[in-house]
Short mmCIF file of C-alpha atoms and ligand atoms in Angstrom, two decimals:
data_model
loop_
_atom_site.label_atom_id
_atom_site.label_comp_id
_atom_site.label_asym_id
_atom_site.label_seq_id
_atom_site.Cartn_x
_atom_site.Cartn_y
_atom_site.Cartn_z
CA UNK A 1 -169.72 -72.66 -80.73
CA UNK A 2 -171.37 -76.05 -80.26
CA UNK A 3 -174.90 -76.16 -78.86
CA UNK A 4 -174.54 -76.27 -75.06
CA UNK A 5 -175.57 -79.34 -73.15
CA UNK A 6 -177.76 -79.38 -70.05
CA UNK A 7 -176.76 -81.24 -66.88
CA UNK A 8 -178.80 -81.94 -63.79
CA UNK A 9 -177.34 -81.51 -60.30
CA UNK A 10 -179.21 -82.80 -57.25
CA UNK A 11 -177.80 -81.89 -53.82
CA UNK A 12 -179.04 -84.73 -51.60
CA UNK A 13 -176.51 -84.69 -48.80
CA UNK A 14 -178.73 -82.99 -46.21
CA UNK A 15 -180.20 -84.69 -43.17
CA UNK A 16 -183.55 -82.89 -43.24
CA UNK A 17 -183.76 -82.57 -39.47
CA UNK A 18 -187.02 -80.55 -39.63
CA UNK A 19 -188.83 -83.70 -40.73
CA UNK A 20 -188.02 -85.45 -37.45
CA UNK A 21 -187.92 -88.75 -39.36
CA UNK A 22 -185.61 -91.77 -39.02
CA UNK A 23 -184.12 -91.30 -42.47
CA UNK A 24 -183.23 -88.23 -44.58
CA UNK A 25 -186.31 -86.78 -46.26
CA UNK A 26 -185.13 -87.61 -49.79
CA UNK A 27 -185.48 -91.30 -48.86
CA UNK A 28 -188.95 -91.16 -47.30
CA UNK A 29 -191.68 -93.08 -49.06
CA UNK A 30 -193.96 -91.15 -51.36
CA UNK A 31 -196.65 -92.80 -53.47
CA UNK A 32 -194.92 -96.19 -53.26
CA UNK A 33 -191.44 -94.95 -54.17
CA UNK A 34 -188.69 -92.91 -52.53
CA UNK A 35 -188.87 -89.12 -52.78
CA UNK A 36 -185.53 -89.04 -54.61
CA UNK A 37 -186.72 -91.55 -57.23
CA UNK A 38 -189.54 -89.20 -58.14
CA UNK A 39 -187.17 -86.22 -58.19
CA UNK A 40 -184.69 -87.99 -60.48
CA UNK A 41 -187.42 -89.02 -62.87
CA UNK A 42 -188.85 -85.50 -63.01
CA UNK A 43 -185.46 -83.95 -63.75
CA UNK A 44 -184.74 -86.58 -66.40
CA UNK A 45 -188.09 -85.90 -68.08
CA UNK A 46 -186.65 -83.45 -70.59
CA UNK A 47 -184.54 -85.30 -73.18
CA UNK A 48 -182.15 -82.32 -73.34
CA UNK A 49 -180.77 -83.29 -69.90
CA UNK A 50 -177.53 -85.11 -70.81
CA UNK A 51 -176.74 -86.51 -67.37
CA UNK A 52 -177.47 -86.05 -63.67
CA UNK A 53 -175.00 -85.88 -60.79
CA UNK A 54 -176.26 -86.44 -57.25
CA UNK A 55 -174.35 -85.29 -54.14
CA UNK A 56 -174.82 -87.78 -51.29
CA UNK A 57 -173.98 -87.69 -47.60
CA UNK A 58 -170.75 -89.54 -46.68
CA UNK A 59 -172.67 -92.22 -44.75
CA UNK A 60 -175.47 -92.68 -47.26
CA UNK A 61 -176.74 -96.26 -47.09
CA UNK A 62 -179.91 -95.86 -49.12
CA UNK A 63 -178.84 -94.66 -52.56
CA UNK A 64 -177.91 -98.13 -53.84
CA UNK A 65 -181.49 -99.32 -53.34
CA UNK A 66 -182.99 -96.74 -55.70
CA UNK A 67 -184.19 -97.37 -59.25
CA UNK A 68 -182.59 -95.02 -61.75
CA UNK A 69 -184.56 -93.17 -64.44
CA UNK A 70 -184.25 -94.59 -67.93
CA UNK A 71 -182.34 -92.94 -70.75
CA UNK A 72 -179.96 -90.72 -68.79
CA UNK A 73 -176.60 -91.29 -67.11
CA UNK A 74 -176.68 -90.75 -63.34
CA UNK A 75 -173.59 -90.66 -61.11
CA UNK A 76 -172.83 -89.59 -57.54
CA UNK A 77 -170.30 -87.54 -55.60
CA UNK A 78 -169.87 -87.00 -51.88
CA UNK A 79 -171.51 -83.81 -50.63
CA UNK A 80 -170.06 -81.19 -48.31
CA UNK A 81 -170.87 -79.33 -45.10
CA UNK A 82 -173.50 -77.04 -46.66
CA UNK A 83 -175.62 -77.21 -49.76
CA UNK A 84 -173.21 -74.90 -51.62
CA UNK A 85 -170.29 -77.29 -50.96
CA UNK A 86 -172.35 -80.23 -52.15
CA UNK A 87 -173.24 -78.41 -55.37
CA UNK A 88 -169.63 -77.38 -55.93
CA UNK A 89 -168.44 -80.99 -55.55
CA UNK A 90 -171.05 -82.04 -58.09
CA UNK A 91 -169.95 -79.33 -60.54
CA UNK A 92 -166.33 -80.42 -60.22
CA UNK A 93 -167.34 -83.91 -61.32
CA UNK A 94 -168.50 -82.42 -64.62
CA UNK A 95 -164.87 -81.70 -65.56
CA UNK A 96 -164.07 -83.61 -68.71
CA UNK A 97 -167.74 -84.20 -69.55
CA UNK A 98 -169.12 -80.69 -69.82
CA UNK A 99 -168.03 -77.47 -71.52
CA UNK A 100 -167.65 -74.29 -69.41
CA UNK A 101 -170.66 -72.75 -71.16
CA UNK A 102 -172.91 -75.79 -70.70
CA UNK A 103 -175.99 -75.23 -68.56
CA UNK A 104 -176.42 -76.87 -65.17
CA UNK A 105 -179.80 -77.23 -63.51
CA UNK A 106 -179.57 -77.55 -59.74
CA UNK A 107 -182.70 -79.15 -58.32
CA UNK A 108 -183.51 -79.93 -54.66
CA UNK A 109 -183.69 -83.64 -53.86
CA UNK A 110 -186.86 -82.92 -51.88
CA UNK A 111 -188.84 -81.40 -54.78
CA UNK A 112 -190.44 -84.48 -56.35
CA UNK A 113 -193.42 -82.67 -57.89
CA UNK A 114 -191.58 -80.61 -60.51
CA UNK A 115 -193.84 -80.47 -63.56
CA UNK A 116 -192.14 -81.63 -66.78
CA UNK A 117 -193.80 -78.69 -68.56
CA UNK A 118 -192.19 -76.22 -66.12
CA UNK A 119 -188.79 -77.85 -66.62
CA UNK A 120 -189.05 -77.60 -70.39
CA UNK A 121 -190.28 -74.00 -70.20
CA UNK A 122 -187.34 -73.04 -67.98
CA UNK A 123 -184.94 -74.47 -70.57
CA UNK A 124 -186.76 -72.71 -73.41
CA UNK A 125 -187.05 -69.30 -71.72
CA UNK A 126 -183.42 -69.20 -70.58
CA UNK A 127 -181.80 -70.79 -73.65
CA UNK A 128 -180.51 -67.45 -74.95
CA UNK A 129 -180.10 -65.75 -71.58
CA UNK A 130 -176.68 -64.34 -70.68
CA UNK A 131 -177.02 -65.27 -66.98
CA UNK A 132 -179.70 -67.92 -66.39
CA UNK A 133 -182.37 -68.05 -63.74
CA UNK A 134 -184.76 -70.17 -61.73
CA UNK A 135 -188.33 -71.28 -61.29
CA UNK A 136 -190.04 -69.02 -58.80
CA UNK A 137 -193.45 -68.17 -57.42
CA UNK A 138 -194.83 -64.71 -56.58
CA UNK A 139 -195.56 -64.31 -52.86
CA UNK A 140 -199.29 -64.26 -52.08
CA UNK A 141 -199.44 -63.70 -48.33
CA UNK A 142 -198.81 -60.40 -46.61
CA UNK A 143 -195.23 -60.55 -45.36
CA UNK A 144 -194.14 -59.52 -41.83
CA UNK A 145 -190.67 -58.88 -40.49
CA UNK A 146 -190.40 -60.05 -36.86
CA UNK A 147 -188.44 -58.35 -34.13
CA UNK A 148 -187.81 -59.30 -30.52
CA UNK A 149 -190.35 -61.65 -28.91
CA UNK A 150 -191.94 -62.53 -32.26
CA UNK A 151 -193.55 -59.11 -32.45
CA UNK A 152 -193.90 -57.43 -35.80
CA UNK A 153 -191.36 -54.78 -36.65
CA UNK A 154 -192.73 -54.08 -40.11
CA UNK A 155 -195.00 -55.20 -42.91
CA UNK A 156 -192.86 -55.91 -45.95
CA UNK A 157 -194.29 -54.86 -49.30
CA UNK A 158 -194.93 -58.16 -51.10
CA UNK A 159 -194.94 -56.45 -54.47
CA UNK A 160 -191.94 -57.90 -56.33
CA UNK A 161 -191.32 -60.64 -53.72
CA UNK A 162 -190.98 -64.20 -55.01
CA UNK A 163 -190.35 -67.63 -53.52
CA UNK A 164 -187.18 -69.10 -55.03
CA UNK A 165 -187.89 -72.66 -56.23
CA UNK A 166 -185.70 -75.07 -58.20
CA UNK A 167 -184.39 -75.97 -60.75
CA UNK A 168 -181.93 -73.08 -60.83
CA UNK A 169 -180.15 -72.94 -64.18
CA UNK A 170 -176.78 -71.33 -64.77
CA UNK A 171 -173.70 -71.77 -66.95
CA UNK A 172 -171.26 -74.27 -65.44
CA UNK A 173 -168.21 -72.04 -65.21
CA UNK A 174 -170.07 -68.92 -64.07
CA UNK A 175 -171.83 -70.85 -61.29
CA UNK A 176 -168.64 -72.55 -60.21
CA UNK A 177 -166.82 -69.24 -59.97
CA UNK A 178 -169.69 -67.62 -58.07
CA UNK A 179 -169.88 -70.48 -55.54
CA UNK A 180 -166.10 -70.56 -55.17
CA UNK A 181 -165.96 -66.86 -54.43
CA UNK A 182 -168.90 -66.90 -52.01
CA UNK A 183 -167.38 -69.80 -50.06
CA UNK A 184 -163.93 -68.16 -50.02
CA UNK A 185 -165.51 -64.96 -48.67
CA UNK A 186 -167.44 -66.95 -46.05
CA UNK A 187 -170.77 -65.76 -47.41
CA UNK A 188 -173.40 -68.43 -46.74
CA UNK A 189 -175.55 -68.72 -49.84
CA UNK A 190 -178.70 -70.78 -49.46
CA UNK A 191 -179.30 -71.20 -53.17
CA UNK A 192 -177.34 -70.93 -56.42
CA UNK A 193 -179.08 -67.69 -57.44
CA UNK A 194 -177.77 -66.05 -54.26
CA UNK A 195 -174.21 -66.95 -55.24
CA UNK A 196 -174.77 -65.53 -58.72
CA UNK A 197 -176.32 -62.35 -57.28
CA UNK A 198 -173.41 -61.99 -54.92
CA UNK A 199 -171.05 -62.24 -57.93
CA UNK A 200 -172.91 -59.32 -59.51
CA UNK A 201 -175.33 -61.13 -61.85
CA UNK A 202 -179.09 -60.68 -62.04
CA UNK A 203 -180.72 -64.09 -62.54
CA UNK A 204 -184.12 -64.21 -64.20
CA UNK A 205 -187.26 -65.30 -62.36
CA UNK A 206 -189.40 -67.71 -64.38
CA UNK A 207 -192.88 -68.24 -62.92
CA UNK A 208 -193.52 -71.90 -62.09
CA UNK A 209 -196.39 -73.93 -60.64
CA UNK A 210 -197.06 -73.70 -56.92
CA UNK A 211 -197.17 -77.47 -56.46
CA UNK A 212 -193.37 -77.71 -56.88
CA UNK A 213 -193.11 -77.87 -53.09
CA UNK A 214 -190.01 -78.72 -51.08
CA UNK A 215 -190.73 -81.49 -48.61
CA UNK A 216 -189.64 -79.97 -45.33
CA UNK A 217 -192.19 -80.83 -42.64
CA UNK A 218 -194.12 -84.07 -42.01
CA UNK A 219 -197.37 -82.59 -43.37
CA UNK A 220 -195.69 -81.97 -46.75
CA UNK A 221 -195.59 -85.69 -47.62
CA UNK A 222 -199.36 -86.25 -47.99
CA UNK A 223 -199.58 -82.95 -49.83
CA UNK A 224 -196.88 -84.05 -52.31
CA UNK A 225 -198.71 -87.35 -52.76
CA UNK A 226 -201.90 -85.48 -53.57
CA UNK A 227 -200.08 -83.20 -56.04
CA UNK A 228 -198.48 -86.16 -57.84
CA UNK A 229 -201.83 -87.92 -58.18
CA UNK A 230 -203.50 -84.74 -59.42
CA UNK A 231 -200.73 -84.06 -61.96
CA UNK A 232 -201.24 -87.54 -63.44
CA UNK A 233 -204.95 -86.75 -63.88
CA UNK A 234 -204.32 -83.31 -65.49
O1 C5P B 1 -182.28 -78.36 -45.89
P1 C5P B 1 -182.77 -77.88 -47.20
O2 C5P B 1 -184.13 -78.44 -47.56
O3 C5P B 1 -182.69 -76.41 -47.41
O4 C5P B 1 -181.75 -78.51 -48.27
C1 C5P B 1 -181.90 -78.25 -49.65
C2 C5P B 1 -181.19 -79.33 -50.45
O5 C5P B 1 -179.78 -79.28 -50.26
C3 C5P B 1 -181.64 -80.73 -50.06
O6 C5P B 1 -181.85 -81.46 -51.26
C4 C5P B 1 -180.46 -81.27 -49.25
O7 C5P B 1 -180.31 -82.67 -49.32
C5 C5P B 1 -179.29 -80.56 -49.91
N1 C5P B 1 -178.10 -80.42 -49.02
C6 C5P B 1 -176.88 -80.95 -49.46
N2 C5P B 1 -175.76 -80.84 -48.67
C7 C5P B 1 -175.84 -80.25 -47.47
C8 C5P B 1 -177.07 -79.70 -47.01
C9 C5P B 1 -178.20 -79.79 -47.81
O8 C5P B 1 -176.79 -81.52 -50.54
N3 C5P B 1 -174.74 -80.20 -46.72
#
């Protein structure tokens, strides 16, 4: 069997309503560039990434203004109603370019602080893995489950609890089948690992840096800017 290739997939078709901004969060300005420009560059940082497909909203008017990362082919597809539909559309566009056993790395458009070292380690650690996995971060805070009226029903044991980050790396065909099945069964999966779990697989958690934050709320932008500046100094 030929050595598998690695493909990047960036779902960027969301509106990011929690930001309360005029434009989707992937197009907000961060350290003099758009969030998505940083994200693309970070995902392209490993030379093993053969190409990147980006799922855009149907009315996207901003993409054409972005500067593309050097040295990697980038193309777009139209996203769908939920993240899982956007990812599936992107995977379909790999037909004819990718082999069924090639790896795909799905990375949130709003995670511009991915460390190149974490990306490379994810590829290295999972290279021989039968399933694949994702960057993740052990939970530090004590976790509470809320009941009615925001009152605590229970304290959840944080031992073994992780935050799921991205990239999430799976084999093209296996991920496509898992997403297809989850959508057909009307199971709403909020990340690719959940689709794989639902299909009976056990993705591997690979510990990543905590500064790989997802820009979600307005206060995340200055934090991301600080992280980017600090990473350049490290
Ligand atoms: O809203 P949230 O931050 O969870 O979205 C995660 C990622 O999925 C974002 O990059 C967003 O643009 C993308 N997304 C998408 N298609 C949708 C909804 C979200 O590509 N229909």
